[in-house]
PDB file of C-alpha atoms in Angstrom:
ATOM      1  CA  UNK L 535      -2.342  11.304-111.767  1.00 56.00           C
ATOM      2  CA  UNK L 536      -6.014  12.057-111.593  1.00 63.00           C
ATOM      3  CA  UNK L 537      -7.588  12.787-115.072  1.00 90.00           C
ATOM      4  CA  UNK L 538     -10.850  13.485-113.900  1.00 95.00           C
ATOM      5  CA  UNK L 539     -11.068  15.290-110.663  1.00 95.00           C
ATOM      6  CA  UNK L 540     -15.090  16.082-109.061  1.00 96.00           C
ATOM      7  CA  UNK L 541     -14.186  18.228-106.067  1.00 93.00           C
ATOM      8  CA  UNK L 542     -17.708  17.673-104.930  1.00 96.00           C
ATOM      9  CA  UNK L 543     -17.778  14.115-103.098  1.00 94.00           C
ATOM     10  CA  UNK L 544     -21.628  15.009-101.926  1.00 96.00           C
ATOM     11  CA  UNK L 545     -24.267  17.501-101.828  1.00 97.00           C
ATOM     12  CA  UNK L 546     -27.487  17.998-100.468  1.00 97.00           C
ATOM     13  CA  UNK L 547     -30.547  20.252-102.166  1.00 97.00           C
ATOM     14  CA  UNK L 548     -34.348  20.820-101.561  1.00 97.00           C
ATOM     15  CA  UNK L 549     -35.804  19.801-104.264  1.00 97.00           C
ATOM     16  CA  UNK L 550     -36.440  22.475-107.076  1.00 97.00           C
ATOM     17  CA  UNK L 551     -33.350  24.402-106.442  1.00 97.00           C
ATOM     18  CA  UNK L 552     -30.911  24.144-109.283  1.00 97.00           C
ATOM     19  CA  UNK L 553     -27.438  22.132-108.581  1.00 98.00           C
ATOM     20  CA  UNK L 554     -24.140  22.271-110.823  1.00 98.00           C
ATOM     21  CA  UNK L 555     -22.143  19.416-110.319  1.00 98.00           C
ATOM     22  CA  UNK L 556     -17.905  20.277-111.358  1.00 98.00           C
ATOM     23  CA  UNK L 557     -15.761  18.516-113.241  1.00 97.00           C
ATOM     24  CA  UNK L 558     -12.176  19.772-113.976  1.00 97.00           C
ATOM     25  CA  UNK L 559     -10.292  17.213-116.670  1.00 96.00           C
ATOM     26  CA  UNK L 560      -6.987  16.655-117.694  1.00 94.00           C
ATOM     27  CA  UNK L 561      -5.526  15.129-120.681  1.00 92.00           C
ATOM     28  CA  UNK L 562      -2.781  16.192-123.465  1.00 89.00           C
ATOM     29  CA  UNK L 563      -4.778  14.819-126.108  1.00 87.00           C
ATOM     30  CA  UNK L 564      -6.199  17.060-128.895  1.00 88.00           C
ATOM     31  CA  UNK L 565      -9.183  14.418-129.263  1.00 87.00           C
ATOM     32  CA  UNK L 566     -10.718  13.374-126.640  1.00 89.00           C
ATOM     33  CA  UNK L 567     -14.339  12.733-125.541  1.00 89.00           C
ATOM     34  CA  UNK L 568     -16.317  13.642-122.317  1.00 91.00           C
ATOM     35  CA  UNK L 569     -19.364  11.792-120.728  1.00 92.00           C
ATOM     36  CA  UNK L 570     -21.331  12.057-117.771  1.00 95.00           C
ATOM     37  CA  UNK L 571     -23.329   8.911-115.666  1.00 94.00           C
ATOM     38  CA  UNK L 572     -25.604   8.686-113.251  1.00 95.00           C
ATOM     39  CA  UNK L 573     -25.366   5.900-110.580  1.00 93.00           C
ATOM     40  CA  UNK L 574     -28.853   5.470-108.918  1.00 91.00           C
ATOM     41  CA  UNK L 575     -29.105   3.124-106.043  1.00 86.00           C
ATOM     42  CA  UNK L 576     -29.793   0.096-107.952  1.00 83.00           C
ATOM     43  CA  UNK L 577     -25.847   0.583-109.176  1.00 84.00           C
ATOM     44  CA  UNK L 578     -26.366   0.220-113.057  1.00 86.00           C
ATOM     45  CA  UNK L 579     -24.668   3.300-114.503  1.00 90.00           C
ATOM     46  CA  UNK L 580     -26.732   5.350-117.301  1.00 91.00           C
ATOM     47  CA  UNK L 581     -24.953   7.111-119.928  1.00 90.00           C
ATOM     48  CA  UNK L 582     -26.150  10.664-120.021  1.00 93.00           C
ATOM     49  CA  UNK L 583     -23.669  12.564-122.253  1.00 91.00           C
ATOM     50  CA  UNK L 584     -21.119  12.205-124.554  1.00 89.00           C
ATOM     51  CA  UNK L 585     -19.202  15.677-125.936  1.00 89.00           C
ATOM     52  CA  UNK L 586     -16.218  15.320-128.164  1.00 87.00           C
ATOM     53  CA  UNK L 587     -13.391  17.758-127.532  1.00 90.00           C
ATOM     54  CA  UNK L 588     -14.002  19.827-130.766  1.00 89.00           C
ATOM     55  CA  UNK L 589     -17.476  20.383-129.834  1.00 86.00           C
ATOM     56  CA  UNK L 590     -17.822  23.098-127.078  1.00 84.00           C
ATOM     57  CA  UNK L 591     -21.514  24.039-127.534  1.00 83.00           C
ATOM     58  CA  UNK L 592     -23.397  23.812-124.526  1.00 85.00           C
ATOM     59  CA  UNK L 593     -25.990  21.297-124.679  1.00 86.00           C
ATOM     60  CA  UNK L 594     -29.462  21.279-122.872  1.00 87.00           C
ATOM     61  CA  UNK L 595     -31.779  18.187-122.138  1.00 89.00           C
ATOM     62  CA  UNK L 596     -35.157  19.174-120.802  1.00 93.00           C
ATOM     63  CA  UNK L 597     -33.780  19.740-117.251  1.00 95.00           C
ATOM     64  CA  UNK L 598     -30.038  18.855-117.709  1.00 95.00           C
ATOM     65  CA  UNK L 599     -27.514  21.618-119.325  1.00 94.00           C
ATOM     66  CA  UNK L 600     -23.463  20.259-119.609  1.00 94.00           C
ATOM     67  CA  UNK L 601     -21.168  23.387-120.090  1.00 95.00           C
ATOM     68  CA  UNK L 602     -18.206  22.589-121.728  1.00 94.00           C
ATOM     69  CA  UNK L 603     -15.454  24.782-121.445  1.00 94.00           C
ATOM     70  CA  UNK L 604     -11.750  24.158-122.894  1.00 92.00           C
ATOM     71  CA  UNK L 605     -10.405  26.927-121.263  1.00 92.00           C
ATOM     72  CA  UNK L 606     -11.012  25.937-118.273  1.00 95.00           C
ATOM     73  CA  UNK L 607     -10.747  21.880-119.137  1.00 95.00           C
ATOM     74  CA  UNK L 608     -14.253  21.718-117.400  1.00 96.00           C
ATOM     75  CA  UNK L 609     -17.431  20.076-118.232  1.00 96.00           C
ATOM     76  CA  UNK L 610     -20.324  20.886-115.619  1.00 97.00           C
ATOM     77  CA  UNK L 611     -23.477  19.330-115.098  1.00 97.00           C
ATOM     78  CA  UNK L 612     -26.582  21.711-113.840  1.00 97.00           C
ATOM     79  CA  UNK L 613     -29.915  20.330-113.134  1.00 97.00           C
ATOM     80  CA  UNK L 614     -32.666  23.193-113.230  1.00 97.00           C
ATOM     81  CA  UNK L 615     -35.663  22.253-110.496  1.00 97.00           C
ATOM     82  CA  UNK L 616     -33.888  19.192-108.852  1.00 97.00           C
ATOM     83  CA  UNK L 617     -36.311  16.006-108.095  1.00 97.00           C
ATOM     84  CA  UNK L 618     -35.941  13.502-105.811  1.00 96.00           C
ATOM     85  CA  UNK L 619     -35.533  11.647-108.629  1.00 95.00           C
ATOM     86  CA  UNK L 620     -31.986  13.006-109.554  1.00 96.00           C
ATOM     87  CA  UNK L 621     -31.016  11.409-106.251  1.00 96.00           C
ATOM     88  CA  UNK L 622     -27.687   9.222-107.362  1.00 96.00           C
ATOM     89  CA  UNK L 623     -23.900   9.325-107.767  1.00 95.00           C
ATOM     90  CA  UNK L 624     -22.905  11.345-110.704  1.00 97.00           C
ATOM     91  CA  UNK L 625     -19.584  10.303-112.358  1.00 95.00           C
ATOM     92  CA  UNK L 626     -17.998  12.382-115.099  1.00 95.00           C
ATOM     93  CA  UNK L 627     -15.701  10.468-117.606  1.00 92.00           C
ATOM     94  CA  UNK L 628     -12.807  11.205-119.801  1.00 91.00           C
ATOM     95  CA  UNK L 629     -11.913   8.703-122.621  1.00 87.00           C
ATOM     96  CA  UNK L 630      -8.567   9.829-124.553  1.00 82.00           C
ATOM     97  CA  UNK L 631      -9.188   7.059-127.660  1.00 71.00           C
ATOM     98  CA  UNK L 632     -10.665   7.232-130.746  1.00 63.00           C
ATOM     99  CA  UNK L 633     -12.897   5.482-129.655  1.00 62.00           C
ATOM    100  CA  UNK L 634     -15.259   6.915-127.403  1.00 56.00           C
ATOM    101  CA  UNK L 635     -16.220   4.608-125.040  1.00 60.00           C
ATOM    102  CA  UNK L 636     -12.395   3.496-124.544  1.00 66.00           C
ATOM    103  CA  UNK L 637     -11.020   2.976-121.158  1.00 68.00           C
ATOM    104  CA  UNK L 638     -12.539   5.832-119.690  1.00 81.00           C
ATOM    105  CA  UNK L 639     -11.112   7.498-116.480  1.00 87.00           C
ATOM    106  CA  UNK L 640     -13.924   8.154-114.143  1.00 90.00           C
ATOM    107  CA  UNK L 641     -13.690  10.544-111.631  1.00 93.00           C
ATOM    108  CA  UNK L 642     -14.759   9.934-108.063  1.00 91.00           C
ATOM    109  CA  UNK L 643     -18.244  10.919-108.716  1.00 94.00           C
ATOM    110  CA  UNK L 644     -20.696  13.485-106.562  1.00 96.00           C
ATOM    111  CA  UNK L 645     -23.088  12.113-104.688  1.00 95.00           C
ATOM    112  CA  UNK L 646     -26.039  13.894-104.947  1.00 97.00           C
ATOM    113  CA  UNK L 647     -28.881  14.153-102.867  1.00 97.00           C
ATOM    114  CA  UNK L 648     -31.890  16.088-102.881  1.00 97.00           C
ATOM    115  CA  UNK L 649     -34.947  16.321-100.502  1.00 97.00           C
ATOM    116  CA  UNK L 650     -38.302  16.895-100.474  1.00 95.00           C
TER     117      UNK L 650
ATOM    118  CA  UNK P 304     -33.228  -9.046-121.631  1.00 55.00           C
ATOM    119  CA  UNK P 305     -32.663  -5.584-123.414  1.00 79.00           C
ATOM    120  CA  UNK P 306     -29.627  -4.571-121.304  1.00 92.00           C
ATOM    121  CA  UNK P 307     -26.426  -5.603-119.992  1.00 94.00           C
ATOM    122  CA  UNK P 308     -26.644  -8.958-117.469  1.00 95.00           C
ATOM    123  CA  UNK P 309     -24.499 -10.009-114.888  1.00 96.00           C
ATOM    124  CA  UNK P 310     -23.924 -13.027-112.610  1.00 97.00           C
ATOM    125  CA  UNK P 311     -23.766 -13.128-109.431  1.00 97.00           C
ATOM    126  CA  UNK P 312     -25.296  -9.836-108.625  1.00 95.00           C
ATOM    127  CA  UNK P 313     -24.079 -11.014-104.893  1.00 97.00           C
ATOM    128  CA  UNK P 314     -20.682 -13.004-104.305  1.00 97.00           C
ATOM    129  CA  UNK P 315     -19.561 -13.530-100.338  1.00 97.00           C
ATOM    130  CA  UNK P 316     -16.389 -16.013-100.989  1.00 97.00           C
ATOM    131  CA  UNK P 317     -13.187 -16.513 -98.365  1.00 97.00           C
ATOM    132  CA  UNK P 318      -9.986 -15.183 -99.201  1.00 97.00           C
ATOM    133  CA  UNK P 319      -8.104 -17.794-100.933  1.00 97.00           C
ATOM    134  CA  UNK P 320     -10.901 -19.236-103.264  1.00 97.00           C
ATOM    135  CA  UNK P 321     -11.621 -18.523-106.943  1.00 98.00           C
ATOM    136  CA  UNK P 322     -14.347 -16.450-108.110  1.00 98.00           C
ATOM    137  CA  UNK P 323     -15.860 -16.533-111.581  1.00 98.00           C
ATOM    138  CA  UNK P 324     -18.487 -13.357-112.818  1.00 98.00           C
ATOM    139  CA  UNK P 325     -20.437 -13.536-115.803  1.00 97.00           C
ATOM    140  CA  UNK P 326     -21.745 -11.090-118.286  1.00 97.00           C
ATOM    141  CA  UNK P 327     -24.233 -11.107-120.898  1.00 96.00           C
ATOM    142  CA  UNK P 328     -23.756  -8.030-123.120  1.00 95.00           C
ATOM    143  CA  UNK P 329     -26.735  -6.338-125.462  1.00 94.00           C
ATOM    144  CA  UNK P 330     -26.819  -8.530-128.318  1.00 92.00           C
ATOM    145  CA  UNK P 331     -24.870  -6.889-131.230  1.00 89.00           C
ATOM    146  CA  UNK P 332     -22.801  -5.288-129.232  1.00 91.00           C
ATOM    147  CA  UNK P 333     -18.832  -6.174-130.339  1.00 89.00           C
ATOM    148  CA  UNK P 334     -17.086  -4.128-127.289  1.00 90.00           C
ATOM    149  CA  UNK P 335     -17.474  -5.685-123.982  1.00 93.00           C
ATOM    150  CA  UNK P 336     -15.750  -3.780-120.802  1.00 93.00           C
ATOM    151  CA  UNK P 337     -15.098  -4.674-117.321  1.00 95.00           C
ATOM    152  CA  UNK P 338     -14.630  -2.138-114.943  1.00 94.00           C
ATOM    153  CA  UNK P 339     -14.377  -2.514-111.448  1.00 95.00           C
ATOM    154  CA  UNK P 340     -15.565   0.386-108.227  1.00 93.00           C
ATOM    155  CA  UNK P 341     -14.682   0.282-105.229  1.00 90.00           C
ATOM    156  CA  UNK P 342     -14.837   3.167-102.038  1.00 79.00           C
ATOM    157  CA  UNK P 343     -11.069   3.306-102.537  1.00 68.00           C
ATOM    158  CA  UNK P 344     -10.492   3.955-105.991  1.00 72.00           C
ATOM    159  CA  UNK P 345     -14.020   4.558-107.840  1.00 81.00           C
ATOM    160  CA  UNK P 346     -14.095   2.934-111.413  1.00 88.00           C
ATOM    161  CA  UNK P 347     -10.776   1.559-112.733  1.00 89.00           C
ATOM    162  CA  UNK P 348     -10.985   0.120-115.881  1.00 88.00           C
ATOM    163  CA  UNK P 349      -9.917  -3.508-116.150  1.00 92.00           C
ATOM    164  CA  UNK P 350     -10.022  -5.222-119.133  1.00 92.00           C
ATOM    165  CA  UNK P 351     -11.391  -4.594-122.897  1.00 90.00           C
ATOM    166  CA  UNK P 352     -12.566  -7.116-125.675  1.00 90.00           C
ATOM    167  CA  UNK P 353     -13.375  -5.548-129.043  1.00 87.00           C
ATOM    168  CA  UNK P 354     -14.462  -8.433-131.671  1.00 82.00           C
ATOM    169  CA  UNK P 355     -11.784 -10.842-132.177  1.00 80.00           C
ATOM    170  CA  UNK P 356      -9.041  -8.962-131.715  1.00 83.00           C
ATOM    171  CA  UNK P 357      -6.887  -9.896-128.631  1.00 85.00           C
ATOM    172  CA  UNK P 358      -8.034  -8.260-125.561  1.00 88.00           C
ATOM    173  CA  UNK P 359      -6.362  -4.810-123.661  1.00 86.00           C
ATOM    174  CA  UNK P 360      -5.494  -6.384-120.489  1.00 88.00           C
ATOM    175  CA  UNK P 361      -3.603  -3.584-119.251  1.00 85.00           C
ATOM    176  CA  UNK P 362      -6.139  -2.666-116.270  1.00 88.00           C
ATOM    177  CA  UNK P 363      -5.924  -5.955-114.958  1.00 93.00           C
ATOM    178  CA  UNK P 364      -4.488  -5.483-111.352  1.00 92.00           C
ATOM    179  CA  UNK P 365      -2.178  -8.718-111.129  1.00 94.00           C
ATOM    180  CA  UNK P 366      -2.051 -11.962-112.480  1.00 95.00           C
ATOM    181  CA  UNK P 367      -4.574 -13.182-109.864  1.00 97.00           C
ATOM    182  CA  UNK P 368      -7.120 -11.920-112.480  1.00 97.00           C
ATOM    183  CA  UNK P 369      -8.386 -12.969-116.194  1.00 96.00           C
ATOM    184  CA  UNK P 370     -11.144 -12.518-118.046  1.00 95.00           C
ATOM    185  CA  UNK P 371     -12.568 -14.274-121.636  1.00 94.00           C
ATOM    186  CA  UNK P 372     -15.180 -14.279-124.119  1.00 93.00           C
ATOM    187  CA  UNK P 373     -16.336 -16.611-125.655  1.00 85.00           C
ATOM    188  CA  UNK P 374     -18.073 -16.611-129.489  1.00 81.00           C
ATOM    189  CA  UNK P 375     -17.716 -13.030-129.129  1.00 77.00           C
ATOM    190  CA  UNK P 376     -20.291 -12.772-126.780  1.00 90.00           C
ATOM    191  CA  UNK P 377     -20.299 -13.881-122.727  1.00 94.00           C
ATOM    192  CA  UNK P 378     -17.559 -12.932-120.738  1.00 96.00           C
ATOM    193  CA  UNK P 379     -16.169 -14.580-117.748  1.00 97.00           C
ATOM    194  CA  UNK P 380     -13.598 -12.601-115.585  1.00 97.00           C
ATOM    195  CA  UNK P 381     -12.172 -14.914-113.409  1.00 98.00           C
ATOM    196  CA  UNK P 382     -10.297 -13.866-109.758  1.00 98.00           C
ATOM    197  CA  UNK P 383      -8.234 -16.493-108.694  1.00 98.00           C
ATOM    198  CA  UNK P 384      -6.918 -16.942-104.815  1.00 98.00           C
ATOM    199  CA  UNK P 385      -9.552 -13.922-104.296  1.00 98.00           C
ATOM    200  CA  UNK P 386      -8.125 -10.976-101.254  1.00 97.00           C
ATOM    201  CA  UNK P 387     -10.019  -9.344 -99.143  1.00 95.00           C
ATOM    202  CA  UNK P 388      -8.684  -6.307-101.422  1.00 94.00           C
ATOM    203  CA  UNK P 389     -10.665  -7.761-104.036  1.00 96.00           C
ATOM    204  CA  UNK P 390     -13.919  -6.928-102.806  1.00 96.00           C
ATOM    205  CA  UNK P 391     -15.891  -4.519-104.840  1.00 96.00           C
ATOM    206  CA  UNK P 392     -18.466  -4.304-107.098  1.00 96.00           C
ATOM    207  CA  UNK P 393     -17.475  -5.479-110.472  1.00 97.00           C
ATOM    208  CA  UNK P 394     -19.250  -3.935-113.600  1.00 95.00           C
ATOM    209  CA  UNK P 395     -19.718  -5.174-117.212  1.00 95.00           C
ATOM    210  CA  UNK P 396     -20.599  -3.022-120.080  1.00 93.00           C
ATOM    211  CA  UNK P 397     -21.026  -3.703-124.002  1.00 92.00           C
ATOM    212  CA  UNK P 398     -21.120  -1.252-126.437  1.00 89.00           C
ATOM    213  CA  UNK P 399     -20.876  -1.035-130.440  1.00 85.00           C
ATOM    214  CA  UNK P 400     -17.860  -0.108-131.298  1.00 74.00           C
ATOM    215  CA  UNK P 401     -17.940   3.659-131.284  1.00 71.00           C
ATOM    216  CA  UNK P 402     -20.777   3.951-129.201  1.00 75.00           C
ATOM    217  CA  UNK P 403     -21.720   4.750-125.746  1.00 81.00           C
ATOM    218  CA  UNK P 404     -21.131   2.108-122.860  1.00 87.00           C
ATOM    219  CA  UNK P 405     -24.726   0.301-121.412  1.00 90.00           C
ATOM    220  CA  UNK P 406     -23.623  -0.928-118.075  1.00 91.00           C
ATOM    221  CA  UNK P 407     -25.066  -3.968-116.511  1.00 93.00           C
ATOM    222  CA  UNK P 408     -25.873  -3.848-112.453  1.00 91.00           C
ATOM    223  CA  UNK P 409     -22.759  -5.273-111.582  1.00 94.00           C
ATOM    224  CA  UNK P 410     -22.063  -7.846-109.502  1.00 96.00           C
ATOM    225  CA  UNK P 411     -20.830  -7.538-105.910  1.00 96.00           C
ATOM    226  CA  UNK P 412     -18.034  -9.568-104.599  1.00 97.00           C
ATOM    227  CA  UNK P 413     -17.039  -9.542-100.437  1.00 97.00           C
ATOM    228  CA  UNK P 414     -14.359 -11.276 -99.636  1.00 97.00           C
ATOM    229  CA  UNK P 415     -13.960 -12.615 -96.005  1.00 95.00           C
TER     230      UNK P 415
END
């Protein structure tokens, strides 16, 4: 069964609109931790987020926000003022260890692409 | 280097032969991760080394496949009798050992 499920396979912005990219989890666990990569084109994926799942405030990065919301077993991913630079394949992890960086279960990841 | 570095970053081999891939995690780094993407199944996680302990092999897809490291360092995952199912890009990533993952660039196997 999928764990990680990103209903988005691609989408397409102009560059300074804002984009949320989904991810819906699943797990049983009562610890468990939640990442998010980004894939550029050159393939080498960079850790962007980790959350552990008794941690639910909202984070923002300059212009990255996660909203993570147990409730919902979601963790979205909004840029504010996309750049052609945010061009990549975003992936959204789950890892169900104690240790955080444990087998994760990637979902399919959202390609994203956004245009001058 | 400073990051993760793997070996080929390009493999073309014919179904039947061995393949070997290298990686050179971030120095320091105990955990060591193979993960495997392809357009079928995105990232699967293959195999695991954490210090000397033995490895967590359990997301290795058949026997066909193995992986070491040596001095607690390099790791070789080896594909033996390769498929054309094989083909995908094959990542490495090191981490401490309750850290985030640093992935290298991966290195791209086709099978013919």
């Amino acid at each position: 069964a999928q764990k990680v499920t990103q209903a988005q396979t691609e989408i397409s912005v102009v560059e300074k609109e804002d984009v949320t990219l989904d991810c819906v989890y699943e797990t049983r666990d009562t610890t468990y931790y939640l990442f998010w990569y980004k894939q550029p084109p050159s393939g080498e994926l960079v850790f962007l987020i980790r959350r552990n799942s008794f941690d639910e405030q909202n984070e923002i990065s300059g212009r990255y926000s996660w909203n993570f919301q147990k409730s919902t077993s979601s963790f979205n991913f909004t840029i504010t003022a996309s750049q052609v630079v945010d061009s990549a394949v975003y992936f959204c992890a789950l890892s169900e260890s104690v240790r955080p960086g444990y087998a994760l279960n990637f979902g399919k990841g959202t390609s994203l692409l956004v245009t001058p | 280097g400073a990051g993760v570095s793997q070996s080929p970053s390009n493999k073309v081999t014919e179904k039947g032969k061995d393949v070997e891939l290298r990686c050179d995690p971030i120095s320091g780094h105990t955990a060591l991760y193979w993960y495997r993407q392809s357009l079928g199944q995105g990232l699967e996680f293959l195999i695991y080394f954490q210090g000397n302990s033995a490895p967590d092999k359990s997301g290795l897809p058949s026997d066909r496949f193995s992986a070491e490291r040596t001095g607690g360092s390099v790791s070789t995952l080896t594909i033996q009798r390769t498929q054309q199912e094989d083909s995908a890009v094959y990542l490495c990533a090191s981490s401490l050992v309750y850290g985030e993952l640093f992935f290298g660039e991966g290195s791209r196997l086709t099978v013919l």
